[in-house]
Coordinates of N, CA and C in Angstrom, one line a residue:
M1 N -7.8 107.1 85.3 CA -7.8 107.6 84.0 C -9.0 108.5 83.8
T2 N -8.8 109.8 83.4 CA -9.9 110.7 83.2 C -10.4 110.7 81.8
V3 N -11.4 111.5 81.6 CA -12.0 111.6 80.2 C -11.0 112.2 79.3
F4 N -10.2 113.2 79.8 CA -9.3 113.9 78.9 C -8.1 113.1 78.6
T5 N -7.7 112.2 79.5 CA -6.5 111.3 79.1 C -7.0 110.3 78.0
L6 N -8.2 109.8 78.1 CA -8.7 108.9 77.1 C -8.9 109.7 75.7
L7 N -9.5 110.9 75.8 CA -9.6 111.6 74.5 C -8.3 112.1 73.9
N8 N -7.3 112.3 74.8 CA -6.0 112.7 74.3 C -5.4 111.7 73.4
K9 N -5.7 110.4 73.5 CA -5.2 109.4 72.6 C -5.8 109.5 71.2
Y10 N -7.0 110.1 71.1 CA -7.7 110.1 69.9 C -7.8 111.5 69.3
R11 N -6.8 112.3 69.6 CA -6.8 113.7 69.0 C -6.7 113.6 67.5
P12 N -7.4 114.6 66.8 CA -7.3 114.6 65.4 C -5.9 115.1 65.0
E13 N -5.5 114.8 63.8 CA -4.1 115.2 63.3 C -4.0 116.7 63.1
T14 N -2.8 117.2 63.4 CA -2.6 118.7 63.2 C -2.5 118.9 61.7
A15 N -2.5 120.2 61.3 CA -2.4 120.6 59.9 C -1.1 120.2 59.3
A16 N 0.0 120.3 60.1 CA 1.3 119.9 59.6 C 1.4 118.4 59.4
A17 N 0.8 117.6 60.4 CA 0.8 116.2 60.2 C -0.1 115.7 59.0
K18 N -1.1 116.4 58.8 CA -2.0 116.1 57.6 C -1.2 116.4 56.3
K19 N -0.5 117.5 56.3 CA 0.3 117.9 55.1 C 1.4 116.8 54.9
Q20 N 2.0 116.4 55.9 CA 3.0 115.3 55.8 C 2.4 114.0 55.3
R21 N 1.3 113.6 55.8 CA 0.6 112.4 55.4 C 0.2 112.5 53.9
I22 N -0.3 113.6 53.5 CA -0.6 113.8 52.1 C 0.6 113.7 51.2
K23 N 1.7 114.2 51.6 CA 3.0 114.1 50.8 C 3.4 112.7 50.7
E24 N 3.3 112.0 51.9 CA 3.7 110.6 51.9 C 2.8 109.7 51.0
T25 N 1.5 110.0 51.0 CA 0.6 109.3 50.2 C 0.9 109.5 48.7
A26 N 1.2 110.8 48.4 CA 1.5 111.1 47.0 C 2.8 110.4 46.6
A27 N 3.8 110.4 47.4 CA 5.0 109.8 47.1 C 4.8 108.2 47.0
A28 N 4.0 107.7 47.8 CA 3.7 106.2 47.8 C 2.9 105.9 46.5
A29 N 2.0 106.7 46.1 CA 1.2 106.5 44.9 C 2.1 106.6 43.7
A30 N 3.1 107.5 43.7 CA 4.0 107.7 42.6 C 4.9 106.5 42.4
S31 N 5.4 106.0 43.5 CA 6.3 104.8 43.5 C 5.6 103.5 43.5
G32 N 4.3 103.5 43.6 CA 3.5 102.3 43.6 C 3.5 101.5 44.9
G33 N 3.9 102.2 46.0 CA 3.9 101.5 47.3 C 2.6 101.7 48.0
K34 N 2.6 101.3 49.3 CA 1.4 101.4 50.1 C 1.3 102.7 50.8
A35 N 0.2 103.4 50.8 CA 0.1 104.7 51.4 C -0.2 104.5 52.9
P36 N 0.3 105.5 53.7 CA 0.1 105.4 55.2 C -1.4 105.7 55.4
E37 N -2.0 105.0 56.4 CA -3.4 105.1 56.7 C -3.7 106.2 57.7
R38 N -4.9 106.8 57.6 CA -5.3 107.8 58.6 C -5.7 107.1 59.9
A39 N -5.7 107.8 61.0 CA -6.2 107.3 62.2 C -7.7 107.1 62.1
V40 N -8.2 105.9 62.4 CA -9.6 105.6 62.2 C -10.5 106.3 63.3
N41 N -10.1 106.1 64.5 CA -10.9 106.7 65.6 C -10.3 108.0 66.0
Q42 N -11.1 109.1 65.9 CA -10.7 110.4 66.2 C -11.8 111.1 67.0
V43 N -11.4 112.1 67.8 CA -12.4 113.0 68.4 C -13.0 113.9 67.4
K44 N -14.3 113.9 67.4 CA -15.1 114.8 66.5 C -15.5 116.0 67.2
F45 N -15.4 117.2 66.5 CA -15.8 118.4 67.2 C -16.6 119.3 66.3
G46 N -17.2 120.3 66.9 CA -18.0 121.2 66.1 C -19.5 120.9 66.4
L47 N -20.2 122.0 66.7 CA -21.6 121.8 67.1 C -22.5 121.1 66.1
K48 N -22.4 121.5 64.8 CA -23.2 120.9 63.8 C -22.8 119.4 63.6
H49 N -21.5 119.2 63.5 CA -21.0 117.8 63.3 C -21.4 116.9 64.5
V50 N -21.3 117.3 65.7 CA -21.6 116.5 66.9 C -23.1 116.3 66.9
T51 N -23.9 117.3 66.6 CA -25.4 117.2 66.5 C -25.8 116.1 65.6
T52 N -25.2 116.1 64.4 CA -25.5 115.1 63.4 C -25.1 113.7 63.9
L53 N -24.0 113.6 64.6 CA -23.5 112.3 65.1 C -24.5 111.8 66.2
V54 N -25.0 112.7 67.0 CA -26.0 112.3 68.1 C -27.3 111.9 67.5
E55 N -27.7 112.7 66.5 CA -29.0 112.3 65.8 C -28.9 111.0 65.1
E56 N -27.8 110.6 64.6 CA -27.6 109.3 63.9 C -27.2 108.2 64.9
K57 N -27.0 108.6 66.2 CA -26.6 107.6 67.2 C -25.3 107.0 67.0
K58 N -24.4 107.8 66.3 CA -23.0 107.4 66.1 C -22.1 107.8 67.2
A59 N -22.5 108.8 68.0 CA -21.6 109.3 69.1 C -21.7 108.3 70.2
Q60 N -20.6 108.0 70.8 CA -20.5 107.1 72.0 C -20.5 107.9 73.3
L61 N -19.9 109.1 73.2 CA -19.8 109.9 74.4 C -19.6 111.4 73.9
V62 N -20.4 112.3 74.5 CA -20.4 113.7 74.1 C -20.0 114.5 75.3
L63 N -19.0 115.4 75.1 CA -18.6 116.4 76.1 C -19.0 117.8 75.8
I64 N -19.7 118.4 76.7 CA -20.2 119.8 76.4 C -19.5 120.7 77.4
A65 N -19.0 121.8 76.9 CA -18.4 122.8 77.7 C -19.4 123.6 78.5
C66 N -19.1 124.0 79.8 CA -20.0 124.7 80.6 C -20.0 126.2 80.4
D67 N -18.9 126.7 79.8 CA -18.8 128.2 79.7 C -19.0 128.7 78.2
V68 N -19.9 128.0 77.5 CA -20.2 128.5 76.2 C -21.0 129.8 76.2
D69 N -20.7 130.7 75.4 CA -21.4 132.0 75.3 C -21.8 132.3 73.9
P70 N -23.0 132.5 73.5 CA -24.2 132.4 74.4 C -24.6 131.0 74.7
L71 N -25.2 130.8 75.8 CA -25.5 129.4 76.3 C -26.5 128.7 75.4
E72 N -27.3 129.5 74.7 CA -28.4 129.0 73.8 C -27.8 128.1 72.8
L73 N -26.5 128.2 72.5 CA -25.9 127.3 71.4 C -26.0 125.9 71.8
V74 N -25.8 125.6 73.1 CA -25.7 124.2 73.5 C -26.8 123.8 74.5
M75 N -27.7 124.7 74.8 CA -28.7 124.4 75.9 C -29.6 123.3 75.5
W76 N -29.9 123.0 74.3 CA -30.8 122.0 73.9 C -30.1 120.6 73.7
L77 N -28.7 120.6 73.7 CA -28.0 119.4 73.4 C -28.2 118.3 74.5
P78 N -28.2 118.6 75.8 CA -28.5 117.5 76.7 C -29.8 116.9 76.5
A79 N -30.9 117.6 76.2 CA -32.2 117.0 75.9 C -32.1 116.1 74.7
L80 N -31.4 116.5 73.7 CA -31.2 115.6 72.5 C -30.5 114.3 72.9
C81 N -29.4 114.5 73.7 CA -28.7 113.3 74.1 C -29.5 112.4 74.9
R82 N -30.3 112.9 75.8 CA -31.2 112.1 76.6 C -32.2 111.3 75.7
K83 N -32.8 112.1 74.7 CA -33.8 111.5 73.8 C -33.2 110.3 73.0
M84 N -31.9 110.5 72.5 CA -31.3 109.5 71.7 C -30.5 108.5 72.5
Q85 N -30.5 108.6 73.8 CA -29.8 107.7 74.7 C -28.3 107.7 74.4
V86 N -27.7 108.9 74.2 CA -26.3 109.1 74.0 C -25.7 109.7 75.3
P87 N -24.8 109.1 75.9 CA -24.2 109.6 77.2 C -23.5 110.9 76.9
F88 N -23.7 111.9 77.8 CA -23.1 113.2 77.7 C -22.5 113.6 79.1
M89 N -21.5 114.4 79.0 CA -20.9 115.0 80.3 C -20.8 116.5 80.0
I90 N -20.9 117.2 81.1 CA -20.6 118.7 81.1 C -19.3 118.9 81.7
V91 N -18.3 119.5 81.0 CA -17.0 119.6 81.5 C -16.7 121.1 81.7
K92 N -15.6 121.4 82.4 CA -15.3 122.7 82.9 C -15.0 123.8 81.9
D93 N -14.2 123.5 80.9 CA -13.7 124.6 80.1 C -13.7 124.3 78.6
K94 N -14.2 125.3 77.8 CA -14.2 125.1 76.4 C -12.8 125.2 75.8
A95 N -11.9 125.9 76.5 CA -10.5 126.0 76.1 C -9.8 124.7 76.2
R96 N -10.2 123.9 77.2 CA -9.6 122.5 77.3 C -10.1 121.6 76.2
L97 N -11.3 121.8 75.8 CA -11.9 121.0 74.7 C -11.2 121.4 73.4
G98 N -11.0 122.8 73.3 CA -10.3 123.3 72.1 C -8.9 122.8 72.0
A99 N -8.2 122.8 73.1 CA -6.8 122.3 73.0 C -6.7 120.8 72.6
L100 N -7.8 120.1 73.0 CA -7.8 118.7 72.6 C -7.9 118.5 71.1
V101 N -8.5 119.4 70.4 CA -8.7 119.3 69.0 C -7.9 120.3 68.2
H102 N -6.9 120.9 68.8 CA -6.0 121.8 68.1 C -6.7 123.1 67.7
Q103 N -7.7 123.6 68.5 CA -8.4 124.8 68.2 C -8.2 125.7 69.4
K104 N -8.7 126.9 69.3 CA -8.7 127.8 70.4 C -9.7 127.4 71.4
T105 N -10.9 127.2 71.0 CA -12.0 126.7 71.9 C -12.9 125.8 71.1
A106 N -13.6 124.9 71.8 CA -14.6 124.0 71.2 C -15.7 123.9 72.2
A107 N -16.9 124.1 71.7 CA -18.1 124.0 72.6 C -18.4 122.6 72.9
V108 N -18.3 121.7 71.9 CA -18.7 120.3 72.1 C -17.7 119.4 71.3
V109 N -17.4 118.3 71.9 CA -16.6 117.2 71.3 C -17.3 115.9 71.5
A110 N -17.1 115.0 70.6 CA -17.7 113.6 70.7 C -16.7 112.6 70.3
L111 N -16.9 111.4 70.9 CA -16.0 110.3 70.6 C -17.0 109.2 70.0
T112 N -16.6 108.8 68.8 CA -17.5 107.8 68.1 C -17.1 106.4 68.3
A113 N -15.8 106.1 68.4 CA -15.3 104.8 68.6 C -13.9 104.8 69.2
V114 N -13.5 103.7 69.9 CA -12.1 103.6 70.4 C -11.6 102.3 70.0
D115 N -10.3 102.1 70.3 CA -9.6 100.9 70.0 C -10.1 99.9 71.1
K116 N -9.8 98.6 70.8 CA -10.3 97.5 71.8 C -9.6 97.7 73.1
A117 N -8.4 98.2 73.2 CA -7.7 98.3 74.4 C -8.4 99.3 75.4
D118 N -9.0 100.4 74.8 CA -9.7 101.4 75.6 C -11.2 101.2 75.7
Q119 N -11.7 100.1 75.2 CA -13.2 99.9 75.2 C -13.7 99.9 76.7
A120 N -13.0 99.2 77.6 CA -13.4 99.1 78.9 C -13.5 100.4 79.6
Q121 N -12.5 101.3 79.3 CA -12.5 102.6 79.9 C -13.6 103.5 79.4
L122 N -13.9 103.3 78.1 CA -15.0 104.1 77.5 C -16.4 103.6 78.1
D123 N -16.5 102.3 78.3 CA -17.7 101.8 78.9 C -17.9 102.3 80.3
L124 N -16.8 102.4 81.0 CA -16.9 102.9 82.4 C -17.3 104.4 82.4
L125 N -16.8 105.2 81.4 CA -17.1 106.6 81.3 C -18.6 106.8 80.9
K126 N -19.0 105.9 79.9 CA -20.4 106.0 79.5 C -21.4 105.7 80.6
K127 N -21.0 104.6 81.4 CA -21.9 104.3 82.5 C -22.0 105.4 83.5
L128 N -20.8 106.0 83.8 CA -20.8 107.2 84.7 C -21.6 108.3 84.2
A129 N -21.5 108.6 82.9 CA -22.2 109.7 82.3 C -23.7 109.5 82.3
M130 N -24.1 108.2 82.0 CA -25.5 107.9 82.0 C -26.1 108.1 83.4
E131 N -25.4 107.7 84.5 CA -26.0 107.8 85.8 C -25.9 109.2 86.4
K132 N -24.8 109.9 86.0 CA -24.7 111.3 86.6 C -25.4 112.4 85.8
Y133 N -25.5 112.2 84.5 CA -26.2 113.3 83.7 C -27.4 112.8 83.0
N134 N -27.4 111.7 82.2 CA -28.6 111.3 81.4 C -29.8 110.9 82.3
N135 N -29.5 110.1 83.3 CA -30.6 109.5 84.1 C -30.8 110.2 85.4
N136 N -30.2 111.4 85.6 CA -30.3 112.1 86.8 C -31.6 112.9 86.8
V137 N -32.6 112.5 87.6 CA -33.9 113.2 87.7 C -33.7 114.6 88.2
E138 N -32.9 114.8 89.2 CA -32.7 116.1 89.8 C -32.2 117.1 88.8
L139 N -31.3 116.6 87.9 CA -30.7 117.5 86.9 C -31.7 118.0 85.9
V140 N -32.7 117.1 85.6 CA -33.7 117.4 84.6 C -34.7 118.4 85.2
R141 N -35.1 118.2 86.4 CA -36.2 119.0 87.0 C -35.7 120.3 87.6
K142 N -34.4 120.5 87.7 CA -33.9 121.7 88.3 C -33.8 122.8 87.3
W143 N -34.8 123.7 87.2 CA -34.8 124.7 86.2 C -34.6 126.1 86.8
G144 N -34.4 126.2 88.0 CA -34.2 127.5 88.7 C -34.4 127.3 90.1
G145 N -34.3 128.4 90.9 CA -34.5 128.4 92.3 C -35.9 128.4 92.8
G146 N -36.9 128.6 91.9 CA -38.3 128.6 92.3 C -38.6 129.9 93.0
I147 N -37.8 130.9 92.9 CA -38.1 132.2 93.5 C -38.6 133.1 92.4
M148 N -39.8 133.6 92.7 CA -40.5 134.5 91.7 C -40.0 135.9 91.9
G149 N -40.1 136.7 90.8 CA -39.7 138.1 90.9 C -40.7 138.9 91.8
L150 N -40.3 140.2 92.0 CA -41.1 141.0 92.9 C -42.5 141.3 92.3
K151 N -42.5 141.6 91.0 CA -43.8 141.9 90.4 C -44.8 140.7 90.5
T152 N -44.2 139.5 90.2 CA -45.1 138.3 90.3 C -45.5 138.0 91.7
Q153 N -44.7 138.2 92.7 CA -45.0 138.1 94.1 C -46.1 139.1 94.5
A154 N -46.0 140.3 94.0 CA -47.0 141.3 94.4 C -48.3 141.0 93.7
K155 N -48.3 140.5 92.5 CA -49.5 140.1 91.7 C -50.2 138.9 92.5
L156 N -49.4 137.9 92.9 CA -50.0 136.8 93.6 C -50.6 137.2 95.0
D157 N -49.9 138.1 95.7 CA -50.4 138.6 96.9 C -51.7 139.4 96.7
K158 N -51.8 140.2 95.7 CA -53.0 140.9 95.4 C -54.2 140.0 95.1
R159 N -53.8 138.9 94.3 CA -54.9 137.9 93.9 C -55.3 137.2 95.1
A160 N -54.4 136.8 96.1 CA -54.8 136.1 97.3 C -55.7 137.0 98.2
K161 N -55.4 138.3 98.3 CA -56.2 139.2 99.1 C -57.6 139.3 98.5
A162 N -57.7 139.4 97.1 CA -59.0 139.5 96.5 C -59.8 138.2 96.7
M163 N -59.2 137.1 96.7 CA -59.9 135.8 96.9 C -60.4 135.8 98.4
A164 N -59.6 136.3 99.3 CA -60.0 136.3 100.7 C -61.2 137.2 100.9
I165 N -61.2 138.4 100.3 CA -62.3 139.3 100.4 C -63.6 138.7 99.8
E166 N -63.4 138.0 98.7 CA -64.5 137.3 98.0 C -65.1 136.2 98.9
E167 N -64.2 135.5 99.5 CA -64.7 134.4 100.5 C -65.5 135.0 101.6
A168 N -64.9 136.1 102.2 CA -65.6 136.8 103.3 C -67.0 137.3 102.9
K169 N -67.1 137.8 101.7 CA -68.4 138.3 101.2 C -69.4 137.1 101.0
K170 N -68.9 136.0 100.5 CA -69.7 134.8 100.4 C -70.3 134.3 101.7
K171 N -69.4 134.3 102.7 CA -69.8 133.8 104.0 C -70.8 134.8 104.7
A172 N -70.6 136.1 104.5 CA -71.5 137.1 105.0 C -72.9 137.0 104.4
S173 N -72.9 136.8 103.0 CA -74.2 136.7 102.3 C -74.9 135.4 102.7
L174 N -74.2 134.4 103.0 CA -74.9 133.1 103.4 C -75.2 133.1 104.9
G175 N -74.7 134.0 105.7 CA -75.0 134.2 107.1 C -74.2 133.2 108.0
L176 N -73.1 132.8 107.5 CA -72.2 131.9 108.3 C -71.4 132.6 109.2

């Protein structure tokens, strides 16, 4: 079972389903019957909403799309998830996340709770996310290739040559 098959069970209702539910609720209220209930556990989406859920530690699992443009929108979210000890995963496509929540695209989605039947699967995914993303030291420290630009390399070479000349002058003045 993948992340998407689990999240597919907790998709939010469509606009048509919501309209139907509201009609049924109104009809039940008019006749004095019991209104149909909303689904309690749903996938939450939207950058502001998910950020609030992470800050309040209500999110159980956060999925971040890798192809968000501009990247600065979600670049800080893994650090926040690490700080708040919320498991996160980086997934392949924002269109897949969007299809999950009946939108064109979605940069981030979060799962706040699941039914008892799916709790073991969620725990497994949380454990996997914690070890692969949250607690991965290599992922935290890898900020680039460590290759400097041409100007910086030239500046460092120039500085090293100046230091070598200075050392040679010191040795000559001391008579070594």
